[in-house]
PDB file of C-alpha atoms (C1' of nucleotides) in Angstrom:
ATOM      1  CA  MET A   1      13.424  31.688  -8.204  1.00  0.00           C
ATOM      2  CA  ARG A   2      15.349  28.692  -7.140  1.00  0.00           C
ATOM      3  CA  ILE A   3      12.486  25.808  -5.784  1.00  0.00           C
ATOM      4  CA  ALA A   4      13.320  22.025  -4.850  1.00  0.00           C
ATOM      5  CA  THR A   5      11.319  18.960  -4.079  1.00  0.00           C
ATOM      6  CA  TRP A   6      12.869  16.377  -0.836  1.00  0.00           C
ATOM      7  CA  ASN A   7      11.333  13.753   0.828  1.00  0.00           C
ATOM      8  CA  VAL A   8      13.592  14.306   3.785  1.00  0.00           C
ATOM      9  CA  ASN A   9      12.375  10.792   5.987  1.00  0.00           C
ATOM     10  CA  SER A  10      11.777  12.575   9.009  1.00  0.00           C
ATOM     11  CA  LEU A  11      11.931  16.501   9.287  1.00  0.00           C
ATOM     12  CA  ARG A  12      12.750  16.243  13.097  1.00  0.00           C
ATOM     13  CA  ALA A  13      15.440  13.778  12.569  1.00  0.00           C
ATOM     14  CA  ARG A  14      17.343  15.846  10.116  1.00  0.00           C
ATOM     15  CA  ILE A  15      16.352  19.517  10.805  1.00  0.00           C
ATOM     16  CA  ASP A  16      20.207  20.346  10.492  1.00  0.00           C
ATOM     17  CA  ARG A  17      21.085  18.875   7.270  1.00  0.00           C
ATOM     18  CA  THR A  18      16.898  20.862   5.738  1.00  0.00           C
ATOM     19  CA  LEU A  19      18.464  24.015   6.901  1.00  0.00           C
ATOM     20  CA  ALA A  20      21.628  23.334   5.533  1.00  0.00           C
ATOM     21  CA  VAL A  21      20.299  22.683   2.181  1.00  0.00           C
ATOM     22  CA  LEU A  22      18.277  25.566   2.249  1.00  0.00           C
ATOM     23  CA  GLU A  23      21.351  27.642   2.337  1.00  0.00           C
ATOM     24  CA  ARG A  24      23.465  25.616   0.311  1.00  0.00           C
ATOM     25  CA  TRP A  25      21.250  26.058  -2.449  1.00  0.00           C
ATOM     26  CA  ASP A  26      19.460  29.609  -1.985  1.00  0.00           C
ATOM     27  CA  LEU A  27      16.482  27.852  -2.282  1.00  0.00           C
ATOM     28  CA  ASP A  28      12.944  29.927  -2.329  1.00  0.00           C
ATOM     29  CA  VAL A  29      10.573  27.566  -2.249  1.00  0.00           C
ATOM     30  CA  LEU A  30      11.310  23.356  -0.691  1.00  0.00           C
ATOM     31  CA  ALA A  31       8.536  21.135  -0.916  1.00  0.00           C
ATOM     32  CA  ILE A  32       9.194  18.496   1.805  1.00  0.00           C
ATOM     33  CA  GLN A  33       8.098  14.906   2.279  1.00  0.00           C
ATOM     34  CA  GLU A  34       7.701  12.010   5.183  1.00  0.00           C
ATOM     35  CA  THR A  35       7.868  15.018   7.360  1.00  0.00           C
ATOM     36  CA  LYS A  36       6.776  12.129   9.592  1.00  0.00           C
ATOM     37  CA  CYS A  37       5.191  14.746  12.305  1.00  0.00           C
ATOM     38  CA  ARG A  38       1.917  16.281  13.615  1.00  0.00           C
ATOM     39  CA  ASP A  39       1.232  19.862  13.220  1.00  0.00           C
ATOM     40  CA  GLU A  40       2.574  20.649  16.612  1.00  0.00           C
ATOM     41  CA  GLN A  41       5.604  18.728  16.439  1.00  0.00           C
ATOM     42  CA  PHE A  42       6.758  20.990  13.494  1.00  0.00           C
ATOM     43  CA  PRO A  43       9.869  22.890  13.598  1.00  0.00           C
ATOM     44  CA  VAL A  44       8.242  25.856  12.683  1.00  0.00           C
ATOM     45  CA  GLY A  45      11.187  28.140  14.591  1.00  0.00           C
ATOM     46  CA  ALA A  46      13.536  26.721  12.707  1.00  0.00           C
ATOM     47  CA  PHE A  47      12.313  27.763   9.670  1.00  0.00           C
ATOM     48  CA  ALA A  48      11.172  31.445  10.894  1.00  0.00           C
ATOM     49  CA  ASP A  49      14.781  32.233  11.850  1.00  0.00           C
ATOM     50  CA  ALA A  50      16.144  31.014   8.528  1.00  0.00           C
ATOM     51  CA  GLY A  51      13.728  33.544   6.779  1.00  0.00           C
ATOM     52  CA  TYR A  52      10.823  30.810   5.638  1.00  0.00           C
ATOM     53  CA  GLU A  53       7.082  30.250   6.338  1.00  0.00           C
ATOM     54  CA  VAL A  54       5.751  27.338   6.450  1.00  0.00           C
ATOM     55  CA  ALA A  55       2.850  25.124   5.777  1.00  0.00           C
ATOM     56  CA  HIS A  56       2.358  21.633   6.924  1.00  0.00           C
ATOM     57  CA  THR A  57      -0.247  18.958   7.432  1.00  0.00           C
ATOM     58  CA  GLY A  58       0.977  15.763   9.147  1.00  0.00           C
ATOM     59  CA  LEU A  59      -1.885  13.575  11.045  1.00  0.00           C
ATOM     60  CA  ASN A  60       0.542  10.987  12.757  1.00  0.00           C
ATOM     61  CA  GLN A  61       4.430   9.381  12.777  1.00  0.00           C
ATOM     62  CA  TRP A  62       3.554   8.434   8.779  1.00  0.00           C
ATOM     63  CA  ASN A  63       3.825  10.572   5.844  1.00  0.00           C
ATOM     64  CA  GLY A  64       3.554  14.494   6.724  1.00  0.00           C
ATOM     65  CA  VAL A  65       3.955  16.760   3.526  1.00  0.00           C
ATOM     66  CA  ALA A  66       4.978  20.687   3.792  1.00  0.00           C
ATOM     67  CA  ILE A  67       6.034  23.778   1.914  1.00  0.00           C
ATOM     68  CA  ALA A  68       8.694  26.714   2.845  1.00  0.00           C
ATOM     69  CA  SER A  69       8.814  29.668   1.082  1.00  0.00           C
ATOM     70  CA  ARG A  70      10.735  32.695   1.734  1.00  0.00           C
ATOM     71  CA  VAL A  71       8.616  34.474  -1.348  1.00  0.00           C
ATOM     72  CA  GLY A  72       5.028  34.122  -0.180  1.00  0.00           C
ATOM     73  CA  LEU A  73       2.994  31.190   0.906  1.00  0.00           C
ATOM     74  CA  THR A  74      -0.792  31.543   0.640  1.00  0.00           C
ATOM     75  CA  ASP A  75      -4.174  29.738  -0.197  1.00  0.00           C
ATOM     76  CA  VAL A  76      -2.567  26.740   1.506  1.00  0.00           C
ATOM     77  CA  ALA A  77      -4.713  23.381   0.350  1.00  0.00           C
ATOM     78  CA  THR A  78      -4.258  20.364   3.057  1.00  0.00           C
ATOM     79  CA  SER A  79      -5.598  18.208   0.427  1.00  0.00           C
ATOM     80  CA  PHE A  80      -6.671  18.201  -3.306  1.00  0.00           C
ATOM     81  CA  PRO A  81     -10.056  17.609  -4.267  1.00  0.00           C
ATOM     82  CA  GLY A  82     -11.384  14.189  -4.986  1.00  0.00           C
ATOM     83  CA  GLN A  83      -8.202  12.838  -2.682  1.00  0.00           C
ATOM     84  CA  PRO A  84      -9.052   9.315  -1.473  1.00  0.00           C
ATOM     85  CA  GLY A  85      -8.188   8.239   1.989  1.00  0.00           C
ATOM     86  CA  PHE A  86      -6.775   4.333   2.846  1.00  0.00           C
ATOM     87  CA  LEU A  87      -8.840   1.859   4.709  1.00  0.00           C
ATOM     88  CA  LYS A  88      -6.905  -0.750   6.565  1.00  0.00           C
ATOM     89  CA  PRO A  89      -8.547  -3.178   5.802  1.00  0.00           C
ATOM     90  CA  GLU A  90      -9.378  -5.826   9.136  1.00  0.00           C
ATOM     91  CA  PRO A  91      -8.535  -9.349   8.232  1.00  0.00           C
ATOM     92  CA  GLY A  92     -11.239 -10.800   7.167  1.00  0.00           C
ATOM     93  CA  GLY A  93     -13.575  -8.292   8.039  1.00  0.00           C
ATOM     94  CA  HIS A  94     -15.505  -6.018   5.841  1.00  0.00           C
ATOM     95  CA  GLY A  95     -13.765  -2.376   5.713  1.00  0.00           C
ATOM     96  CA  ASP A  96     -15.255   0.094   8.754  1.00  0.00           C
ATOM     97  CA  GLN A  97     -18.178  -1.510  10.112  1.00  0.00           C
ATOM     98  CA  ASP A  98     -16.835  -1.282  13.787  1.00  0.00           C
ATOM     99  CA  ALA A  99     -15.715   2.605  13.382  1.00  0.00           C
ATOM    100  CA  GLU A 100     -17.264   4.744  15.695  1.00  0.00           C
ATOM    101  CA  LEU A 101     -20.823   6.253  14.520  1.00  0.00           C
ATOM    102  CA  PRO A 102     -21.043   9.911  14.304  1.00  0.00           C
ATOM    103  CA  ALA A 103     -22.372  11.386  18.075  1.00  0.00           C
ATOM    104  CA  ALA A 104     -26.257  11.897  18.043  1.00  0.00           C
ATOM    105  CA  SER A 105     -25.674  15.920  18.364  1.00  0.00           C
ATOM    106  CA  ALA A 106     -24.236  15.553  14.921  1.00  0.00           C
ATOM    107  CA  PRO A 107     -27.628  15.005  12.978  1.00  0.00           C
ATOM    108  CA  SER A 108     -26.229  16.722   8.958  1.00  0.00           C
ATOM    109  CA  ALA A 109     -23.313  13.881   9.421  1.00  0.00           C
ATOM    110  CA  PRO A 110     -24.308  10.576   7.555  1.00  0.00           C
ATOM    111  CA  LEU A 111     -24.957   7.690   9.600  1.00  0.00           C
ATOM    112  CA  LEU A 112     -22.031   5.549   8.546  1.00  0.00           C
ATOM    113  CA  ASP A 113     -18.934   7.393   7.009  1.00  0.00           C
ATOM    114  CA  LEU A 114     -17.406   4.719   4.780  1.00  0.00           C
ATOM    115  CA  GLU A 115     -15.313   7.108   3.093  1.00  0.00           C
ATOM    116  CA  PRO A 116     -11.751   7.055   4.988  1.00  0.00           C
ATOM    117  CA  PRO A 117      -9.968  10.678   5.530  1.00  0.00           C
ATOM    118  CA  PRO A 118      -7.052  11.970   3.164  1.00  0.00           C
ATOM    119  CA  GLU A 119      -4.099  10.915   4.427  1.00  0.00           C
ATOM    120  CA  ALA A 120      -1.138  14.119   4.793  1.00  0.00           C
ATOM    121  CA  ARG A 121       0.553  13.227   1.503  1.00  0.00           C
ATOM    122  CA  ALA A 122      -0.302  16.204  -0.354  1.00  0.00           C
ATOM    123  CA  ILE A 123       0.014  20.267   0.532  1.00  0.00           C
ATOM    124  CA  GLY A 124      -0.288  23.179  -2.245  1.00  0.00           C
ATOM    125  CA  ALA A 125       0.262  26.858  -1.565  1.00  0.00           C
ATOM    126  CA  THR A 126       1.512  29.676  -4.142  1.00  0.00           C
ATOM    127  CA  CYS A 127       4.447  30.960  -3.649  1.00  0.00           C
ATOM    128  CA  GLY A 128       6.048  33.666  -5.716  1.00  0.00           C
ATOM    129  CA  GLY A 129       3.425  33.349  -8.091  1.00  0.00           C
ATOM    130  CA  VAL A 130       3.595  29.703  -8.590  1.00  0.00           C
ATOM    131  CA  ARG A 131       1.021  27.023  -7.005  1.00  0.00           C
ATOM    132  CA  VAL A 132       3.540  24.957  -6.007  1.00  0.00           C
ATOM    133  CA  TRP A 133       1.918  21.375  -4.448  1.00  0.00           C
ATOM    134  CA  SER A 134       4.303  18.930  -2.928  1.00  0.00           C
ATOM    135  CA  LEU A 135       3.319  14.984  -3.013  1.00  0.00           C
ATOM    136  CA  TYR A 136       3.814  11.534  -1.786  1.00  0.00           C
ATOM    137  CA  VAL A 137       2.399   9.298  -3.754  1.00  0.00           C
ATOM    138  CA  PRO A 138       1.219   6.055  -1.973  1.00  0.00           C
ATOM    139  CA  HIS A 139       3.983   3.553  -1.964  1.00  0.00           C
ATOM    140  CA  GLY A 140       1.723   0.664  -3.005  1.00  0.00           C
ATOM    141  CA  ARG A 141       3.421  -1.934  -1.106  1.00  0.00           C
ATOM    142  CA  ALA A 142       2.385  -5.029  -3.453  1.00  0.00           C
ATOM    143  CA  LEU A 143       0.953  -5.364  -6.652  1.00  0.00           C
ATOM    144  CA  ASP A 144      -1.484  -7.443  -4.589  1.00  0.00           C
ATOM    145  CA  ASP A 145      -1.798  -5.083  -1.691  1.00  0.00           C
ATOM    146  CA  PRO A 146      -4.822  -3.119  -1.450  1.00  0.00           C
ATOM    147  CA  HIS A 147      -2.254  -0.087  -0.918  1.00  0.00           C
ATOM    148  CA  TYR A 148      -1.644  -0.876  -5.053  1.00  0.00           C
ATOM    149  CA  ARG A 149      -4.768   0.254  -5.875  1.00  0.00           C
ATOM    150  CA  TYR A 150      -4.983   2.952  -3.473  1.00  0.00           C
ATOM    151  CA  LYS A 151      -1.973   4.381  -5.322  1.00  0.00           C
ATOM    152  CA  LEU A 152      -3.570   4.199  -8.834  1.00  0.00           C
ATOM    153  CA  GLY A 153      -6.653   5.944  -7.531  1.00  0.00           C
ATOM    154  CA  TRP A 154      -4.687   8.603  -5.925  1.00  0.00           C
ATOM    155  CA  LEU A 155      -2.813   9.116  -8.936  1.00  0.00           C
ATOM    156  CA  GLU A 156      -5.742   9.357 -11.484  1.00  0.00           C
ATOM    157  CA  ARG A 157      -7.585  11.396  -8.588  1.00  0.00           C
ATOM    158  CA  LEU A 158      -4.477  13.520  -8.759  1.00  0.00           C
ATOM    159  CA  ARG A 159      -4.463  13.770 -12.622  1.00  0.00           C
ATOM    160  CA  ASP A 160      -8.043  14.685 -12.510  1.00  0.00           C
ATOM    161  CA  ALA A 161      -7.775  17.928 -10.308  1.00  0.00           C
ATOM    162  CA  ALA A 162      -3.989  18.532 -12.206  1.00  0.00           C
ATOM    163  CA  ARG A 163      -5.764  18.782 -15.257  1.00  0.00           C
ATOM    164  CA  GLY A 164      -8.102  21.450 -14.382  1.00  0.00           C
ATOM    165  CA  TRP A 165      -5.445  23.237 -12.528  1.00  0.00           C
ATOM    166  CA  ALA A 166      -3.343  23.425 -16.068  1.00  0.00           C
ATOM    167  CA  ALA A 167      -6.779  24.253 -18.273  1.00  0.00           C
ATOM    168  CA  GLU A 168      -6.165  28.175 -17.452  1.00  0.00           C
ATOM    169  CA  GLU A 169      -4.117  29.679 -19.811  1.00  0.00           C
ATOM    170  CA  GLY A 170      -1.102  30.731 -18.519  1.00  0.00           C
ATOM    171  CA  ALA A 171      -0.991  28.628 -15.390  1.00  0.00           C
ATOM    172  CA  GLN A 172       1.622  28.594 -13.714  1.00  0.00           C
ATOM    173  CA  VAL A 173       1.603  24.975 -11.226  1.00  0.00           C
ATOM    174  CA  ALA A 174       4.475  22.635  -9.897  1.00  0.00           C
ATOM    175  CA  LEU A 175       4.001  19.233  -9.029  1.00  0.00           C
ATOM    176  CA  LEU A 176       7.116  18.309  -6.699  1.00  0.00           C
ATOM    177  CA  GLY A 177       7.732  15.444  -4.948  1.00  0.00           C
ATOM    178  CA  ASP A 178       7.980  11.850  -4.523  1.00  0.00           C
ATOM    179  CA  TRP A 179       6.151   9.548  -6.864  1.00  0.00           C
ATOM    180  CA  ASN A 180       6.943   6.356  -6.203  1.00  0.00           C
ATOM    181  CA  VAL A 181       6.779   5.247  -9.836  1.00  0.00           C
ATOM    182  CA  ILE A 182      10.346   4.268 -11.719  1.00  0.00           C
ATOM    183  CA  PRO A 183       9.231   5.464 -15.135  1.00  0.00           C
ATOM    184  CA  ARG A 184      11.937   3.841 -17.355  1.00  0.00           C
ATOM    185  CA  ASP A 185      13.920   0.649 -17.036  1.00  0.00           C
ATOM    186  CA  THR A 186      16.555   3.006 -17.250  1.00  0.00           C
ATOM    187  CA  ASP A 187      15.310   4.685 -13.853  1.00  0.00           C
ATOM    188  CA  VAL A 188      17.077   1.605 -12.057  1.00  0.00           C
ATOM    189  CA  TYR A 189      19.853   0.551 -11.418  1.00  0.00           C
ATOM    190  CA  ASP A 190      18.727  -3.758 -12.608  1.00  0.00           C
ATOM    191  CA  VAL A 191      15.050  -3.824 -13.568  1.00  0.00           C
ATOM    192  CA  ALA A 192      15.007  -7.554 -13.264  1.00  0.00           C
ATOM    193  CA  ASP A 193      15.125  -6.630  -9.497  1.00  0.00           C
ATOM    194  CA  PHE A 194      11.673  -5.293  -9.732  1.00  0.00           C
ATOM    195  CA  ALA A 195       9.715  -8.042 -11.733  1.00  0.00           C
ATOM    196  CA  GLY A 196       6.763  -8.575 -10.091  1.00  0.00           C
ATOM    197  CA  LYS A 197       6.960  -5.478  -7.728  1.00  0.00           C
ATOM    198  CA  THR A 198       5.640  -2.215  -7.312  1.00  0.00           C
ATOM    199  CA  HIS A 199       6.944   0.981  -8.989  1.00  0.00           C
ATOM    200  CA  VAL A 200       7.477  -0.010 -12.447  1.00  0.00           C
ATOM    201  CA  SER A 201       4.245  -2.219 -13.316  1.00  0.00           C
ATOM    202  CA  PRO A 202       2.755  -0.776 -16.302  1.00  0.00           C
ATOM    203  CA  LEU A 203      -0.347   0.946 -14.419  1.00  0.00           C
ATOM    204  CA  GLU A 204       1.882   2.838 -12.383  1.00  0.00           C
ATOM    205  CA  ARG A 205       4.043   3.862 -15.515  1.00  0.00           C
ATOM    206  CA  ALA A 206       0.716   5.052 -17.474  1.00  0.00           C
ATOM    207  CA  ALA A 207      -0.868   6.813 -14.535  1.00  0.00           C
ATOM    208  CA  PHE A 208       2.625   8.407 -13.892  1.00  0.00           C
ATOM    209  CA  GLU A 209       2.731   9.705 -17.912  1.00  0.00           C
ATOM    210  CA  ALA A 210      -0.987  10.262 -17.900  1.00  0.00           C
ATOM    211  CA  PHE A 211       0.271  13.617 -16.543  1.00  0.00           C
ATOM    212  CA  ALA A 212       1.854  14.620 -19.870  1.00  0.00           C
ATOM    213  CA  PRO A 213      -1.986  14.793 -21.593  1.00  0.00           C
ATOM    214  CA  ALA A 214      -3.317  16.603 -18.163  1.00  0.00           C
ATOM    215  CA  GLY A 215      -1.476  19.680 -19.498  1.00  0.00           C
ATOM    216  CA  TYR A 216       2.277  19.041 -17.784  1.00  0.00           C
ATOM    217  CA  THR A 217       5.798  18.476 -18.331  1.00  0.00           C
ATOM    218  CA  GLU A 218       8.413  16.279 -16.723  1.00  0.00           C
ATOM    219  CA  VAL A 219      10.836  19.309 -16.449  1.00  0.00           C
ATOM    220  CA  THR A 220      13.498  17.201 -13.966  1.00  0.00           C
ATOM    221  CA  ARG A 221      14.213  14.666 -16.800  1.00  0.00           C
ATOM    222  CA  GLU A 222      14.448  17.390 -19.911  1.00  0.00           C
ATOM    223  CA  HIS A 223      17.224  19.320 -18.237  1.00  0.00           C
ATOM    224  CA  VAL A 224      19.052  15.731 -16.209  1.00  0.00           C
ATOM    225  CA  PRO A 225      18.279  13.390 -19.539  1.00  0.00           C
ATOM    226  CA  ALA A 226      21.041  10.846 -18.254  1.00  0.00           C
ATOM    227  CA  GLU A 227      20.214   7.382 -18.108  1.00  0.00           C
ATOM    228  CA  HIS A 228      20.843   5.764 -14.502  1.00  0.00           C
ATOM    229  CA  THR A 229      20.608   9.030 -12.581  1.00  0.00           C
ATOM    230  CA  TYR A 230      18.985   8.438  -9.368  1.00  0.00           C
ATOM    231  CA  THR A 231      17.247  10.423  -6.424  1.00  0.00           C
ATOM    232  CA  TYR A 232      16.876   7.629  -4.276  1.00  0.00           C
ATOM    233  CA  TRP A 233      19.035   4.919  -2.801  1.00  0.00           C
ATOM    234  CA  ASP A 234      17.490   2.459   0.037  1.00  0.00           C
ATOM    235  CA  TYR A 235      19.303   2.221   3.170  1.00  0.00           C
ATOM    236  CA  GLN A 236      19.806  -1.634   2.698  1.00  0.00           C
ATOM    237  CA  ARG A 237      22.203  -3.645   1.514  1.00  0.00           C
ATOM    238  CA  LEU A 238      24.994  -0.724   0.972  1.00  0.00           C
ATOM    239  CA  ALA A 239      22.858   0.584  -2.184  1.00  0.00           C
ATOM    240  CA  PHE A 240      24.483   3.869  -2.251  1.00  0.00           C
ATOM    241  CA  PRO A 241      28.127   2.820  -2.204  1.00  0.00           C
ATOM    242  CA  ARG A 242      27.077   0.259  -5.059  1.00  0.00           C
ATOM    243  CA  ASN A 243      24.834   3.057  -6.610  1.00  0.00           C
ATOM    244  CA  LYS A 244      21.905   0.923  -6.683  1.00  0.00           C
ATOM    245  CA  GLY A 245      19.316   3.459  -6.679  1.00  0.00           C
ATOM    246  CA  LEU A 246      16.228   4.369  -8.565  1.00  0.00           C
ATOM    247  CA  ARG A 247      14.832   7.831 -10.136  1.00  0.00           C
ATOM    248  CA  ILE A 248      11.482   8.438  -8.551  1.00  0.00           C
ATOM    249  CA  ASP A 249      11.512  12.162  -7.602  1.00  0.00           C
ATOM    250  CA  PHE A 250      10.216  14.276 -10.064  1.00  0.00           C
ATOM    251  CA  ALA A 251       8.496  17.485 -11.516  1.00  0.00           C
ATOM    252  CA  TRP A 252       5.319  17.717 -13.664  1.00  0.00           C
ATOM    253  CA  THR A 253       4.728  21.379 -14.367  1.00  0.00           C
ATOM    254  CA  THR A 254       2.922  23.496 -16.806  1.00  0.00           C
ATOM    255  CA  SER A 255       4.301  24.862 -19.706  1.00  0.00           C
ATOM    256  CA  THR A 256       4.254  28.139 -18.551  1.00  0.00           C
ATOM    257  CA  VAL A 257       6.969  27.283 -15.523  1.00  0.00           C
ATOM    258  CA  ALA A 258       8.881  24.658 -18.067  1.00  0.00           C
ATOM    259  CA  GLN A 259       9.296  27.343 -20.152  1.00  0.00           C
ATOM    260  CA  ARG A 260      11.103  29.435 -17.445  1.00  0.00           C
ATOM    261  CA  VAL A 261      13.336  26.072 -15.875  1.00  0.00           C
ATOM    262  CA  ARG A 262      16.796  27.566 -16.222  1.00  0.00           C
ATOM    263  CA  GLY A 263      18.466  24.237 -14.907  1.00  0.00           C
ATOM    264  CA  VAL A 264      17.910  21.224 -12.684  1.00  0.00           C
ATOM    265  CA  TRP A 265      20.399  19.745 -10.478  1.00  0.00           C
ATOM    266  CA  ILE A 266      20.108  16.444  -8.494  1.00  0.00           C
ATOM    267  CA  ASP A 267      21.994  16.988  -5.025  1.00  0.00           C
ATOM    268  CA  ARG A 268      23.770  13.521  -4.795  1.00  0.00           C
ATOM    269  CA  GLU A 269      26.737  14.757  -2.133  1.00  0.00           C
ATOM    270  CA  GLU A 270      23.099  14.640   0.127  1.00  0.00           C
ATOM    271  CA  ARG A 271      23.228  10.667   0.112  1.00  0.00           C
ATOM    272  CA  LYS A 272      26.504  10.730   2.058  1.00  0.00           C
ATOM    273  CA  GLY A 273      27.895  10.534   5.229  1.00  0.00           C
ATOM    274  CA  LYS A 274      25.921   9.709   9.037  1.00  0.00           C
ATOM    275  CA  GLY A 275      22.682  10.887   8.730  1.00  0.00           C
ATOM    276  CA  ALA A 276      21.473  11.186   5.406  1.00  0.00           C
ATOM    277  CA  SER A 277      17.724  10.943   3.877  1.00  0.00           C
ATOM    278  CA  ASP A 278      17.537   8.107   1.818  1.00  0.00           C
ATOM    279  CA  HIS A 279      16.278  10.449  -1.193  1.00  0.00           C
ATOM    280  CA  VAL A 280      18.237  13.249  -1.918  1.00  0.00           C
ATOM    281  CA  PRO A 281      16.962  17.116  -3.180  1.00  0.00           C
ATOM    282  CA  VAL A 282      15.881  17.695  -6.576  1.00  0.00           C
ATOM    283  CA  VAL A 283      16.495  22.041  -7.408  1.00  0.00           C
ATOM    284  CA  LEU A 284      14.782  23.533 -10.052  1.00  0.00           C
ATOM    285  CA  GLU A 285      16.039  26.965 -11.511  1.00  0.00           C
ATOM    286  CA  LEU A 286      13.077  29.375 -12.603  1.00  0.00           C
ATOM    287  CA  ALA A 287      14.053  32.297 -14.788  1.00  0.00           C
ATOM    288  CA  ASP A 288      12.432  35.466 -13.505  1.00  0.00           C
TER     289      ASP A 288
ATOM    290  C1'  DA B   1      25.462  -9.732   8.007  1.00  0.00           C
ATOM    291  C1'  DT B   2      18.520  -9.364   4.314  1.00  0.00           C
ATOM    292  C1'  DG B   3      25.803  -4.650   5.551  1.00  0.00           C
ATOM    293  C1'  DT B   4      18.960   0.199   7.187  1.00  0.00           C
ATOM    294  C1'  DC B   5      16.368   3.594   9.397  1.00  0.00           C
ATOM    295  C1'  DA B   6      12.806   6.197  12.207  1.00  0.00           C
ATOM    296  C1'  DG B   7       9.180   6.430  15.226  1.00  0.00           C
ATOM    297  C1'  DC B   8       6.109   4.534  18.405  1.00  0.00           C
ATOM    298  C1'  DG B   9       4.942   1.982  22.583  1.00  0.00           C
ATOM    299  C1'  DA B  10       6.472   0.589  26.656  1.00  0.00           C
ATOM    300  C1'  DT B  11      11.455  -0.365  26.269  1.00  0.00           C
ATOM    301  C1'  DG B  12      16.007  -1.599  27.559  1.00  0.00           C
ATOM    302  C1'  DC B  13      13.243  -4.337  22.106  1.00  0.00           C
ATOM    303  C1'  DG B  14       9.666  -5.521  18.805  1.00  0.00           C
ATOM    304  C1'  DC B  15       6.827  -3.793  15.493  1.00  0.00           C
ATOM    305  C1'  DT B  16       5.324  -1.004  11.371  1.00  0.00           C
ATOM    306  C1'  DG B  17       6.369   1.313   7.184  1.00  0.00           C
ATOM    307  C1'  DA B  18       9.398   2.424   3.731  1.00  0.00           C
TER     308       DA B  18
END
DNA sequence: ATGTCAGCGATGCGCTGA
């Protein structure tokens, strides 16, 4: 079985490239991030014509995650248990005190719901016997931004949920996506450029590595160990021609899946030419 | 050239997010 993860950075802007990736790599499953569309805008027909079922969650023009599969797609979950939301802080305000109160016709609803709903950053489905999650970890924006705490909490809650999924003997789970963490100094063109920024902080790196004691192995590193091997290049400042990239797309899997991995490929060619995403696909070949 | 890109709202660009 061949499975891949790709932050496509707008599915509608790159549907032709997406279909080409499915065909080029003969993919059975593709975990997609940053579809940037609502469910009703998702190009279901294009996937169906190519022989793929799809599951998607997209609430607005931001985020959006999907799984396409031609080996079955069941038990879809559009968030993970405990997945936090992000409450955009009001300048000088106190949370969502101005939010609409629940209608009086909903007596069971709490008077004030202070918990923001999850964003469209996680979707899970069982494909060909593997529990696949397509994940778009929050960016964090800046170390002093509320989004950074959100990112850390999001990863911690995901790890807590993932620990439970891995607990069953022989569980086949794959956590695929854009982790927005640079785990090692050699995963970036020049770590000095990230001093004081997100993606390299000790807390982010610890939150990333915490998936190991939770029962997971990061299989892309195992199979593509070369330093300065990137999966993302910024659109700005000619980052790709200068190879100023980041390695931030990874696959944490349970040991049963990790033992099945026969190879991993980073599709660097996909970053070339007009209309490329800023991320490239990461492809995993699993033994039957 | 801070050498970009996508989506949105209301345009013929400014804003947001990355």
